[in-house]
mmCIF file of C-alpha atoms and ligand atoms in Angstrom:
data_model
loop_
_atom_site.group_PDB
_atom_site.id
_atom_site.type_symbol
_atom_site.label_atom_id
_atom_site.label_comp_id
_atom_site.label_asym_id
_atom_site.label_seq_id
_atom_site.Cartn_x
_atom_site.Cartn_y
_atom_site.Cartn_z
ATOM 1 C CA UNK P 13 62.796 109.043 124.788
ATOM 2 C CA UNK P 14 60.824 110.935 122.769
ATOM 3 C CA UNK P 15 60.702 110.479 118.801
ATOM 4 C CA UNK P 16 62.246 112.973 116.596
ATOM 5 C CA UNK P 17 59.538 114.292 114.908
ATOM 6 C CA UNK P 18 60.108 114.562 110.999
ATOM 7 C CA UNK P 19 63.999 115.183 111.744
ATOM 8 C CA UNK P 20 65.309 111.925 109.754
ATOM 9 C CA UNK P 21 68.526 110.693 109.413
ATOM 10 C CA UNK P 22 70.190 110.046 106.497
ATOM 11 C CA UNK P 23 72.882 107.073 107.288
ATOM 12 C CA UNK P 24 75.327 106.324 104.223
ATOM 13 C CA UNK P 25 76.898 102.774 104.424
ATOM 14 C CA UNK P 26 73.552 101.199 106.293
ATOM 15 C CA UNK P 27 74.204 97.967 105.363
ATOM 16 C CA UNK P 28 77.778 97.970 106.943
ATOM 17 C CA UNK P 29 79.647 97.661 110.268
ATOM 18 C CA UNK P 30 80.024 101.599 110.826
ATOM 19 C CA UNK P 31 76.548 102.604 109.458
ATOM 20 C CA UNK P 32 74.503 99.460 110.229
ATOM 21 C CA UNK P 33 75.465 100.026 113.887
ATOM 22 C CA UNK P 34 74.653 103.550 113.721
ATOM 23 C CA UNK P 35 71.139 102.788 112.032
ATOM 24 C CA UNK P 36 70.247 100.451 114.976
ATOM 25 C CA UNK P 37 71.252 102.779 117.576
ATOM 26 C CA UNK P 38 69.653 105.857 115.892
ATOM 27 C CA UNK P 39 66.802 103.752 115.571
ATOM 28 C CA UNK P 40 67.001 103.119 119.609
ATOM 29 C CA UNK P 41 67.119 106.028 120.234
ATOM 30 C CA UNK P 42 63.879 106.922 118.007
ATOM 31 C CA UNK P 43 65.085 108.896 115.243
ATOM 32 C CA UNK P 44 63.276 108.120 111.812
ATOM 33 C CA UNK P 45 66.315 106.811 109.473
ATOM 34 C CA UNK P 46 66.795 106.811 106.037
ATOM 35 C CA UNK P 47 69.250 104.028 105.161
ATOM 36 C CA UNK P 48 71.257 104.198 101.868
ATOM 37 C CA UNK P 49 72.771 101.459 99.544
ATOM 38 C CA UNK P 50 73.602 100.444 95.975
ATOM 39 C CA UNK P 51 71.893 97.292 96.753
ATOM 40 C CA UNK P 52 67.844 97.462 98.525
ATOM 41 C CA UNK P 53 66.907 94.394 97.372
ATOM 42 C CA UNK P 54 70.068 93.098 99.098
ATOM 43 C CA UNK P 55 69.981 90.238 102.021
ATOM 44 C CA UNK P 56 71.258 93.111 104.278
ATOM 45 C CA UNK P 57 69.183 96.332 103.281
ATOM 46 C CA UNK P 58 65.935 93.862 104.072
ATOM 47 C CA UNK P 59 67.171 93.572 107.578
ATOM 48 C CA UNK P 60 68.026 96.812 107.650
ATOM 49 C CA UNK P 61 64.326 97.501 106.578
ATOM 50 C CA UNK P 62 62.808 95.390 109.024
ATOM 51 C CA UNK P 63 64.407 96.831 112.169
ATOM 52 C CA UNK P 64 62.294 99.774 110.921
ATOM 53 C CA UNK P 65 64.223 102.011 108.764
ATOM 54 C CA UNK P 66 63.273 103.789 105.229
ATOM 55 C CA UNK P 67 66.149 101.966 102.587
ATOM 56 C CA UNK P 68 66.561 104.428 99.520
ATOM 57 C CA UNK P 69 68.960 103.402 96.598
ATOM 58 C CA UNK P 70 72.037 106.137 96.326
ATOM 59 C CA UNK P 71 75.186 105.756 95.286
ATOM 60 C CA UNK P 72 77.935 107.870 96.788
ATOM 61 C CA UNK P 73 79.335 108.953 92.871
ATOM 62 C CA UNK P 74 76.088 109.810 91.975
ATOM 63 C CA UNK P 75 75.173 113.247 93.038
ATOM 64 C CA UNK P 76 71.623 113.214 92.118
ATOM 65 C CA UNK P 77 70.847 110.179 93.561
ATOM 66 C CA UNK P 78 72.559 111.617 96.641
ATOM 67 C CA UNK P 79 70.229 114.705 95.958
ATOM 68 C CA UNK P 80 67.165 112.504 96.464
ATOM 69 C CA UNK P 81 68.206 110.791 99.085
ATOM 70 C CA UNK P 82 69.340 113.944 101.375
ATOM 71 C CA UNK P 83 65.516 115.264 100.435
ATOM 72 C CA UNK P 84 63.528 116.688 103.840
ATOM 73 C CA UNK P 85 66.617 115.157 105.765
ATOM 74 C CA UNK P 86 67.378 116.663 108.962
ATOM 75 C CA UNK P 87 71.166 115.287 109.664
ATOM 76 C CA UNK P 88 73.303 112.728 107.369
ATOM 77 C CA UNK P 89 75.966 110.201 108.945
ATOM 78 C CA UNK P 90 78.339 110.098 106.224
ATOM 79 C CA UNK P 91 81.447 107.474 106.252
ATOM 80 C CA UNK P 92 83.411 105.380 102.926
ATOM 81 C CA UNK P 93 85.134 102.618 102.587
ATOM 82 C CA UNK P 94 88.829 103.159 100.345
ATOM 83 C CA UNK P 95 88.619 99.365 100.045
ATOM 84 C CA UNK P 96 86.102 99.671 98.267
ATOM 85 C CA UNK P 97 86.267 102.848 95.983
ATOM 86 C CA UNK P 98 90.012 103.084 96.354
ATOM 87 C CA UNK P 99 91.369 106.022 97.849
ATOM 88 C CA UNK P 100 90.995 108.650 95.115
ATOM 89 C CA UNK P 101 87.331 108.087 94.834
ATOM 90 C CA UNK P 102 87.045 107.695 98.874
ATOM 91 C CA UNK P 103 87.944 111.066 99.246
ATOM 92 C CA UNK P 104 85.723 112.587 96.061
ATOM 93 C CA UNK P 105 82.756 110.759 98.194
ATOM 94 C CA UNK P 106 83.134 112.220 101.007
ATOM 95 C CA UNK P 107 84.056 115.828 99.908
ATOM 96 C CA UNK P 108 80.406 115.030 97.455
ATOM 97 C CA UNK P 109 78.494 113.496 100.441
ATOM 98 C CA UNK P 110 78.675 116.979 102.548
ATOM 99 C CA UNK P 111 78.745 119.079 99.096
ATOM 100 C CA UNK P 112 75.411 117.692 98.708
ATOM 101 C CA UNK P 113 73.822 118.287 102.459
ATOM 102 C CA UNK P 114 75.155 121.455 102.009
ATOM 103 C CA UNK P 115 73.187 121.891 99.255
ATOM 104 C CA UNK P 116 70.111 120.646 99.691
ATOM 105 C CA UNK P 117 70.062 122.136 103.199
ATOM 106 C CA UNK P 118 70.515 119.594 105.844
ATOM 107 C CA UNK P 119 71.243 121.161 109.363
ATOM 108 C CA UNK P 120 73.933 118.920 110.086
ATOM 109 C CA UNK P 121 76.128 116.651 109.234
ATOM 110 C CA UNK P 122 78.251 113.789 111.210
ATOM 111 C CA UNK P 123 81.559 112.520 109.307
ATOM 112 C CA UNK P 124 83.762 109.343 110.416
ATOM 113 C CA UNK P 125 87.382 109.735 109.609
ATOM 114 C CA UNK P 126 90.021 107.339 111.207
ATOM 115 C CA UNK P 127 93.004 107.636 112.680
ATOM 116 C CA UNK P 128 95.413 109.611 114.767
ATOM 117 C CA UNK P 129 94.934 112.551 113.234
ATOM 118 C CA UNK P 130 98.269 113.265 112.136
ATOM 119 C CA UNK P 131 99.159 114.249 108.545
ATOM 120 C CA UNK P 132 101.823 113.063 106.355
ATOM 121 C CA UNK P 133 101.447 109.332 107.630
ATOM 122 C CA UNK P 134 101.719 107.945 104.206
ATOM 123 C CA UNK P 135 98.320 105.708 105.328
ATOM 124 C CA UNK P 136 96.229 106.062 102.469
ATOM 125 C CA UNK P 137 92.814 105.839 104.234
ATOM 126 C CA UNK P 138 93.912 108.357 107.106
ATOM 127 C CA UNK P 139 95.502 110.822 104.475
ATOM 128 C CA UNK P 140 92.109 110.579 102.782
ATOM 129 C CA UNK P 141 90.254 111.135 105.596
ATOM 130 C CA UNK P 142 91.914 114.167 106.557
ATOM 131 C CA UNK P 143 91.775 115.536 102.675
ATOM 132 C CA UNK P 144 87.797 115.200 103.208
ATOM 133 C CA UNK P 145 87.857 116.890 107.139
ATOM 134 C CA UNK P 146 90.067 119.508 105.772
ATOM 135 C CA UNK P 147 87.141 120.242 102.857
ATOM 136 C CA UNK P 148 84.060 119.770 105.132
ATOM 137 C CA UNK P 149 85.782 122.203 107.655
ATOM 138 C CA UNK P 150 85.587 124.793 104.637
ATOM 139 C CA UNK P 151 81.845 124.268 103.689
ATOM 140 C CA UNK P 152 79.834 126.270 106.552
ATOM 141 C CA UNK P 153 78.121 123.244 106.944
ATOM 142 C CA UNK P 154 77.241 122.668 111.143
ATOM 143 C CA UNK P 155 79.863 119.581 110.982
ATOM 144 C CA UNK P 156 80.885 117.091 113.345
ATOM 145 C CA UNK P 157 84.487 114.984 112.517
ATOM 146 C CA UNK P 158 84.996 112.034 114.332
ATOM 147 C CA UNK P 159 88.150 109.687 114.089
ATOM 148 C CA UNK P 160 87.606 106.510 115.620
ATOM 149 C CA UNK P 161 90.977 104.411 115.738
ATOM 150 C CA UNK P 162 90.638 100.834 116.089
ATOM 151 C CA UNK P 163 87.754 99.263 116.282
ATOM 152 C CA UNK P 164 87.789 96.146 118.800
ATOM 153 C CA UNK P 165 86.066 94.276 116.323
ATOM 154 C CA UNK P 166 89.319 93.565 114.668
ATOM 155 C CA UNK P 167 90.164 90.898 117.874
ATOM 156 C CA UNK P 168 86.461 89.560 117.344
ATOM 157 C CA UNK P 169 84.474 89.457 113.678
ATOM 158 C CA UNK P 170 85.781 87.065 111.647
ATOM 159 C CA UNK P 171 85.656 89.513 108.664
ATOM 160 C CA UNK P 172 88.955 91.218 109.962
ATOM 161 C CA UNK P 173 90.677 88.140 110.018
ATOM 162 C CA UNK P 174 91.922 88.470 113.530
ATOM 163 C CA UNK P 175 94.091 85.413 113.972
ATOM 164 C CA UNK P 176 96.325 86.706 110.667
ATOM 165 C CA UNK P 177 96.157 90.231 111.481
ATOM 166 C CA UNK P 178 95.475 91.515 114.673
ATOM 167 C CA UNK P 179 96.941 88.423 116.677
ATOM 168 C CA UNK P 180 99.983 88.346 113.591
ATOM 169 C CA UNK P 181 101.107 90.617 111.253
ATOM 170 C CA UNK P 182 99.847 94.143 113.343
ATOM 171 C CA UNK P 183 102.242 93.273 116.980
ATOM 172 C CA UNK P 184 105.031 91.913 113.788
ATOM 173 C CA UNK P 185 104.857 95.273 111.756
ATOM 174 C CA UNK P 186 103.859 97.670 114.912
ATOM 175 C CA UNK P 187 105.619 95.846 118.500
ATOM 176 C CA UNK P 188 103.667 93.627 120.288
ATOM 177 C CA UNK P 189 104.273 96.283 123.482
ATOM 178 C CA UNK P 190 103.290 100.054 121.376
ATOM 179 C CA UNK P 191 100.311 101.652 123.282
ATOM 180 C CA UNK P 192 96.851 101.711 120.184
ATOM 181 C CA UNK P 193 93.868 103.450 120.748
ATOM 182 C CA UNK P 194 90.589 101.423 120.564
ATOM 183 C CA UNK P 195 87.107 101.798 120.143
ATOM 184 C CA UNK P 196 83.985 99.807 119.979
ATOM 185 C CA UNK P 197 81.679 100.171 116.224
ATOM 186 C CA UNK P 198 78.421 100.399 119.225
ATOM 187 C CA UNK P 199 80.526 102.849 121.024
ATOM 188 C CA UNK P 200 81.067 105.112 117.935
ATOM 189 C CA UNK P 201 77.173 104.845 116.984
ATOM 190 C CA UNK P 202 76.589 106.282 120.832
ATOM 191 C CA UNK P 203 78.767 109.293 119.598
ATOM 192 C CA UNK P 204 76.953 109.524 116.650
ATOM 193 C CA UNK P 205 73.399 109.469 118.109
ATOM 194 C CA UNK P 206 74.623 111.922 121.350
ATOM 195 C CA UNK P 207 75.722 114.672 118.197
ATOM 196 C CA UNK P 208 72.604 114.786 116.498
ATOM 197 C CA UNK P 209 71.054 114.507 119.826
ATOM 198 C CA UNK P 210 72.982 117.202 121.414
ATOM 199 C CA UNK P 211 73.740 119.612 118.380
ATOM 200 C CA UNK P 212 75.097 122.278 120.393
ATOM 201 C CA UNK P 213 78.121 120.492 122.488
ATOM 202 C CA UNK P 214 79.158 118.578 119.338
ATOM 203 C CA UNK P 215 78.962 120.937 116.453
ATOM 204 C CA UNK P 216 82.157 122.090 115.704
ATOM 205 C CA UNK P 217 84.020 119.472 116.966
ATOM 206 C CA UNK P 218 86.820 117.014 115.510
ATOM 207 C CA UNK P 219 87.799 113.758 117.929
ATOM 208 C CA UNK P 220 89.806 111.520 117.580
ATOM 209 C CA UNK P 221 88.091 108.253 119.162
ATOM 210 C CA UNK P 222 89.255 105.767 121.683
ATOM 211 C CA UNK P 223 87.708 104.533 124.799
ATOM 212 C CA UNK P 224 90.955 102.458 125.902
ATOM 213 C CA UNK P 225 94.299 102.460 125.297
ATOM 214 C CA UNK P 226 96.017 98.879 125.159
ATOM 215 C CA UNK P 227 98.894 97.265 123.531
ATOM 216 C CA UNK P 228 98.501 94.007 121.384
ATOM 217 C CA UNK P 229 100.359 92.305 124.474
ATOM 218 C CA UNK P 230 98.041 93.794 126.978
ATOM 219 C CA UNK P 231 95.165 92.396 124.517
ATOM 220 C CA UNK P 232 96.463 88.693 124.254
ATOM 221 C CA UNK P 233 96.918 88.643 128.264
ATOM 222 C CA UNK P 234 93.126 90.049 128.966
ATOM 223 C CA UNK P 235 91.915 87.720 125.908
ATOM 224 C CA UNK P 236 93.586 84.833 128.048
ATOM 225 C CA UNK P 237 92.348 86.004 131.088
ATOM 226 C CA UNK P 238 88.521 86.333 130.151
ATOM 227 C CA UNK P 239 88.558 82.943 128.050
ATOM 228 C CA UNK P 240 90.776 80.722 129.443
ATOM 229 C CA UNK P 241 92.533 80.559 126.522
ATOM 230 C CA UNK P 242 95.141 82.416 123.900
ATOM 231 C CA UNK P 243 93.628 84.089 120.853
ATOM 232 C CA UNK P 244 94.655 81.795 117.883
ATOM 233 C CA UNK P 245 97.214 83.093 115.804
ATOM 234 C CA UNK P 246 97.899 82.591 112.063
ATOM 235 C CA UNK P 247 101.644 83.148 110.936
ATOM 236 C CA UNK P 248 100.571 84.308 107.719
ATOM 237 C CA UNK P 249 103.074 85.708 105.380
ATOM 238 C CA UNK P 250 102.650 89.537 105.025
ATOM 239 C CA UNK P 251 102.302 89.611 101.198
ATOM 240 C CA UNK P 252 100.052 86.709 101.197
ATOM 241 C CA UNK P 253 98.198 88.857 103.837
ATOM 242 C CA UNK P 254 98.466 92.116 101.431
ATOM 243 C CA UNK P 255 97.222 89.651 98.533
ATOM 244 C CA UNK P 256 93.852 89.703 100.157
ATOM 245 C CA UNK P 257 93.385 93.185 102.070
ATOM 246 C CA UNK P 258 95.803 95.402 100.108
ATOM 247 C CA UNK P 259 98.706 97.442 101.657
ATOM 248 C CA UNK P 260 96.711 99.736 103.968
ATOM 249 C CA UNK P 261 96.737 98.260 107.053
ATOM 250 C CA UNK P 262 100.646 96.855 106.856
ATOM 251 C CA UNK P 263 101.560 100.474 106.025
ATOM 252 C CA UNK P 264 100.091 102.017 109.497
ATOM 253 C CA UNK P 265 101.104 98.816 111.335
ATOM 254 C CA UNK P 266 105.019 99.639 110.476
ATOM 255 C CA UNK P 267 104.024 103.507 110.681
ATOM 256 C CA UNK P 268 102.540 102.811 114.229
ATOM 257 C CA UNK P 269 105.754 100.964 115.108
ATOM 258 C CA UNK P 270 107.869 103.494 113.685
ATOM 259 C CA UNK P 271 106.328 106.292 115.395
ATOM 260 C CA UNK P 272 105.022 107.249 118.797
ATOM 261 C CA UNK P 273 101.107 108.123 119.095
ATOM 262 C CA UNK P 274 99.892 109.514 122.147
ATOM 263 C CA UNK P 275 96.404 108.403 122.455
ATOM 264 C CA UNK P 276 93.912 109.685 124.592
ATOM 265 C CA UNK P 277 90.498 108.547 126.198
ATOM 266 C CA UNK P 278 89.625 111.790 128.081
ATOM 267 C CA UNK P 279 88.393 113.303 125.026
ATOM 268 C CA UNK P 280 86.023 110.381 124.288
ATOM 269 C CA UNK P 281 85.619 109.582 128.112
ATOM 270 C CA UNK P 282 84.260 112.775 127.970
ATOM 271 C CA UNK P 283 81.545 112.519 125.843
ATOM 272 C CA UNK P 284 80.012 108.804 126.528
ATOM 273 C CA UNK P 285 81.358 107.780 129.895
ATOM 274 C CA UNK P 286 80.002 104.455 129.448
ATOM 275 C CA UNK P 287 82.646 103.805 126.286
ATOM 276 C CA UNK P 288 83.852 100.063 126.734
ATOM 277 C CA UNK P 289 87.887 99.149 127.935
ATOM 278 C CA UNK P 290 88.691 96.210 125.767
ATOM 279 C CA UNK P 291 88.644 94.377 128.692
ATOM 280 C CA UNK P 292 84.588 94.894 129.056
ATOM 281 C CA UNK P 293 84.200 94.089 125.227
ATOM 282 C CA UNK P 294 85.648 90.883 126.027
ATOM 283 C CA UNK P 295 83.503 90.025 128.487
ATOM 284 C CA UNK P 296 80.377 90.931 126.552
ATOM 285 C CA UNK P 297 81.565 88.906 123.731
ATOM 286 C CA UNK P 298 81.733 85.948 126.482
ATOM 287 C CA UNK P 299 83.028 83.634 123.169
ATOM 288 C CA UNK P 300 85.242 85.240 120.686
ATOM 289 C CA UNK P 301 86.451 83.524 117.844
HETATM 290 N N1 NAP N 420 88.643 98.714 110.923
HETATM 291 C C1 NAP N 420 88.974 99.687 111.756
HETATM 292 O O1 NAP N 420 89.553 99.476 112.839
HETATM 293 C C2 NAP N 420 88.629 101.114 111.381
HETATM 294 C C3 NAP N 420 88.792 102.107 112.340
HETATM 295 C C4 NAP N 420 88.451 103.417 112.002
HETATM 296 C C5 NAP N 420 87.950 103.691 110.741
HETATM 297 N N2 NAP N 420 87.825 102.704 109.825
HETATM 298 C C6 NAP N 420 87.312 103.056 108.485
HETATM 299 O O2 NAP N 420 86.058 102.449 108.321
HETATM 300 C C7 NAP N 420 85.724 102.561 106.935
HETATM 301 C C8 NAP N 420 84.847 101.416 106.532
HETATM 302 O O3 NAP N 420 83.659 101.457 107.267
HETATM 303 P P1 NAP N 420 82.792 100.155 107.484
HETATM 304 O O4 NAP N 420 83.652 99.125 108.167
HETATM 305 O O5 NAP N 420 81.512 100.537 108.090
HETATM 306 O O6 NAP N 420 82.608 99.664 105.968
HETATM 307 P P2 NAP N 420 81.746 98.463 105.396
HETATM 308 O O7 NAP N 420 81.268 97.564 106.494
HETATM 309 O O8 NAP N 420 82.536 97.863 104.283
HETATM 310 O O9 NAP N 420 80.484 99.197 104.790
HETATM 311 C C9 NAP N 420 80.618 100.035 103.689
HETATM 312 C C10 NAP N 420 79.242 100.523 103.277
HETATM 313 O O10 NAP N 420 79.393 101.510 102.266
HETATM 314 C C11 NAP N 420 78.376 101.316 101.287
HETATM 315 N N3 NAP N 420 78.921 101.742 100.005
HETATM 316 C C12 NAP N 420 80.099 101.400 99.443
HETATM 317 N N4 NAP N 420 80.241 102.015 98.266
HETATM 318 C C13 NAP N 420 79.119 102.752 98.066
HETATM 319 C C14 NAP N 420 78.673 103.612 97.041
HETATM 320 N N5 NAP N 420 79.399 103.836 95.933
HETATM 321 N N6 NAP N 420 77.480 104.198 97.180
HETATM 322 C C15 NAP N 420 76.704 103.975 98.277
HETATM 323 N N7 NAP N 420 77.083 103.181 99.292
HETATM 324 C C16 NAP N 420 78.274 102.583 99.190
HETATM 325 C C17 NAP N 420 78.041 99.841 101.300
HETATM 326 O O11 NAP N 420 76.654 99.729 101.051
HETATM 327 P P3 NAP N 420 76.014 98.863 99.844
HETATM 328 O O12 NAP N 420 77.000 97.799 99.464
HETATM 329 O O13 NAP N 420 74.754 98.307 100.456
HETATM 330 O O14 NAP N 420 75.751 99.847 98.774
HETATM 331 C C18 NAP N 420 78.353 99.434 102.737
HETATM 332 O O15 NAP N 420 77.201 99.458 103.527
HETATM 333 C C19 NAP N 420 87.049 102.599 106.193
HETATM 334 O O16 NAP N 420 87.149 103.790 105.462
HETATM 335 C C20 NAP N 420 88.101 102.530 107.304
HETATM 336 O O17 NAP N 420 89.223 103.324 107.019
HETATM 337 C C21 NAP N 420 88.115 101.423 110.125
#
């Protein structure tokens, strides 16, 4: 593939799942990136340097350090993390993140959301998201919205806590049997790379991501079947569980129970065929945890 000349990529949140995958696939794919974080002296913004992208320190409530890192940019990946700023802040991020491109003139700008894409959840981070979708939509700024809904990481990286929460408290809160949408973190970097790649099919759009659709049952049986063994589960107490992550995710566990999402993979099918079923994640991982 050829290398985008001089067309860099500004990718917000480099040094973390969403953004660190779509900095290595960007990177694959030859686009020069600019990575951004608080921290580039940090263990992780040195490895992002060494696979081969530009680190620049920004912070997202800093406009003018947003301002210099948007400089000459081509496109910006932009995504936040409520449990980090909290949701208030999450959203006056993101709305500042695109205000900025806008501004200084970048030609186009990918945002992650999550979700289902239905409002009035009471979910703070999907609520949030959609504030900041519903603001970018109203900035004539060449936009593209994506929504990925659960990332399959949550069976498999230890950060997520998986035999508490996905194994647990989500099939307690949700129903072990109700139908969720999944998606790979690689699998949403694809999408990222094929919209600055492919401007003109993705411009425009908002999707909400998932490459399979599986219930937490159907997950423990193919888990079973690919290792030989049952995922291990952790009876943790929800509050105990809250202590530690917050209220977030045990609020859209009970709203997911409570009601009925119809997800679809034809949308995301439709773009990157090659999107992974959970079962093919679970072979690749060969030895989750
Ligand atoms: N888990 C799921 O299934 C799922 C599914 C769909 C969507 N989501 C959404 O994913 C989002 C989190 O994404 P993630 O997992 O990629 O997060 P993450 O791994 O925690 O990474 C967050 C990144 O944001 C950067 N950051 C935080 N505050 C910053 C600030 N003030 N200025 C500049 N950079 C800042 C951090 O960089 P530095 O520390 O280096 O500055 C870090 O690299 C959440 O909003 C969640 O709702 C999650």
């Amino acid at each position: 593939m050829a290398q985008h000349d001089a067309q860099i990529i500004a990718v917000v949140g480099a040094t973390g799942l969403q953004g660190g995958a779509v900095t290595r696939r960007l990177l694959q794919d030859r686009w020069p990136v600019r990575a951004l974080t608080r921290s580039p002296e940090g263990r992780k913004a040195r490895a992002v340097a060494e696979l081969g992208a530009e680190v620049v320190k920004a912070d997202l409530s800093d406009p003018v350090s947003l301002e210099r890192a948007f400089d000459g940019v081509h496109g910006v990946f932009s995504v936040q993390n409520h449990h980090i700023s909290g949701y208030e802040e999450e959203a006056r991020q993101g709305k500042q993140v695109a205000e900025v491109a806008k501004r200084v003139g970048v030609a186009q700008l990918v945002y992650s959301g999550a979700g289902p894409g239905v409002q009035g959840s009471g979910v703070g981070s999907w609520e949030t998201k959609l504030k900041v979708a519903a603001h970018l939509r109203t900035l004539d700024l060449p936009v593209t919205i994506l929504h990925p809904t659960a990332f399959m990481e949550l069976m498999t990286e230890p950060k997520f806590f998986p035999p508490a929460s996905v194994w647990h408290l989500m099939p307690k809160l949700m129903g072990s049997a109700r139908p969720v949408g999944w998606l790979t973190v690689e699998d949403l970097a694809a999408i990222v790379a094929k919209a600055f790649g492919d401007p003109d099919r993705l411009i425009g759009r908002e999707v909400i991501l998932a490459s399979d659709v599986q219930s937490i049952d159907a997950c423990r049986a193919i888990w079973h079947e690919v290792t030989g063994r049952p995922p291990r589960r952790f009876p943790m107490p929800r509050l105990l569980f809250e202590r530690f992550a917050g209220t977030d995710e045990t609020t859209m566990w009970q709203w997911l129970g409570a009601n009925e999402v119809e997800f679809d993979t034809r949308p995301t099918l439709a773009i990157h065929p090659e999107a992974l079923t959970v079962r093919q994640w679970l072979e690749q991982k060969k030895a989750p945890v």
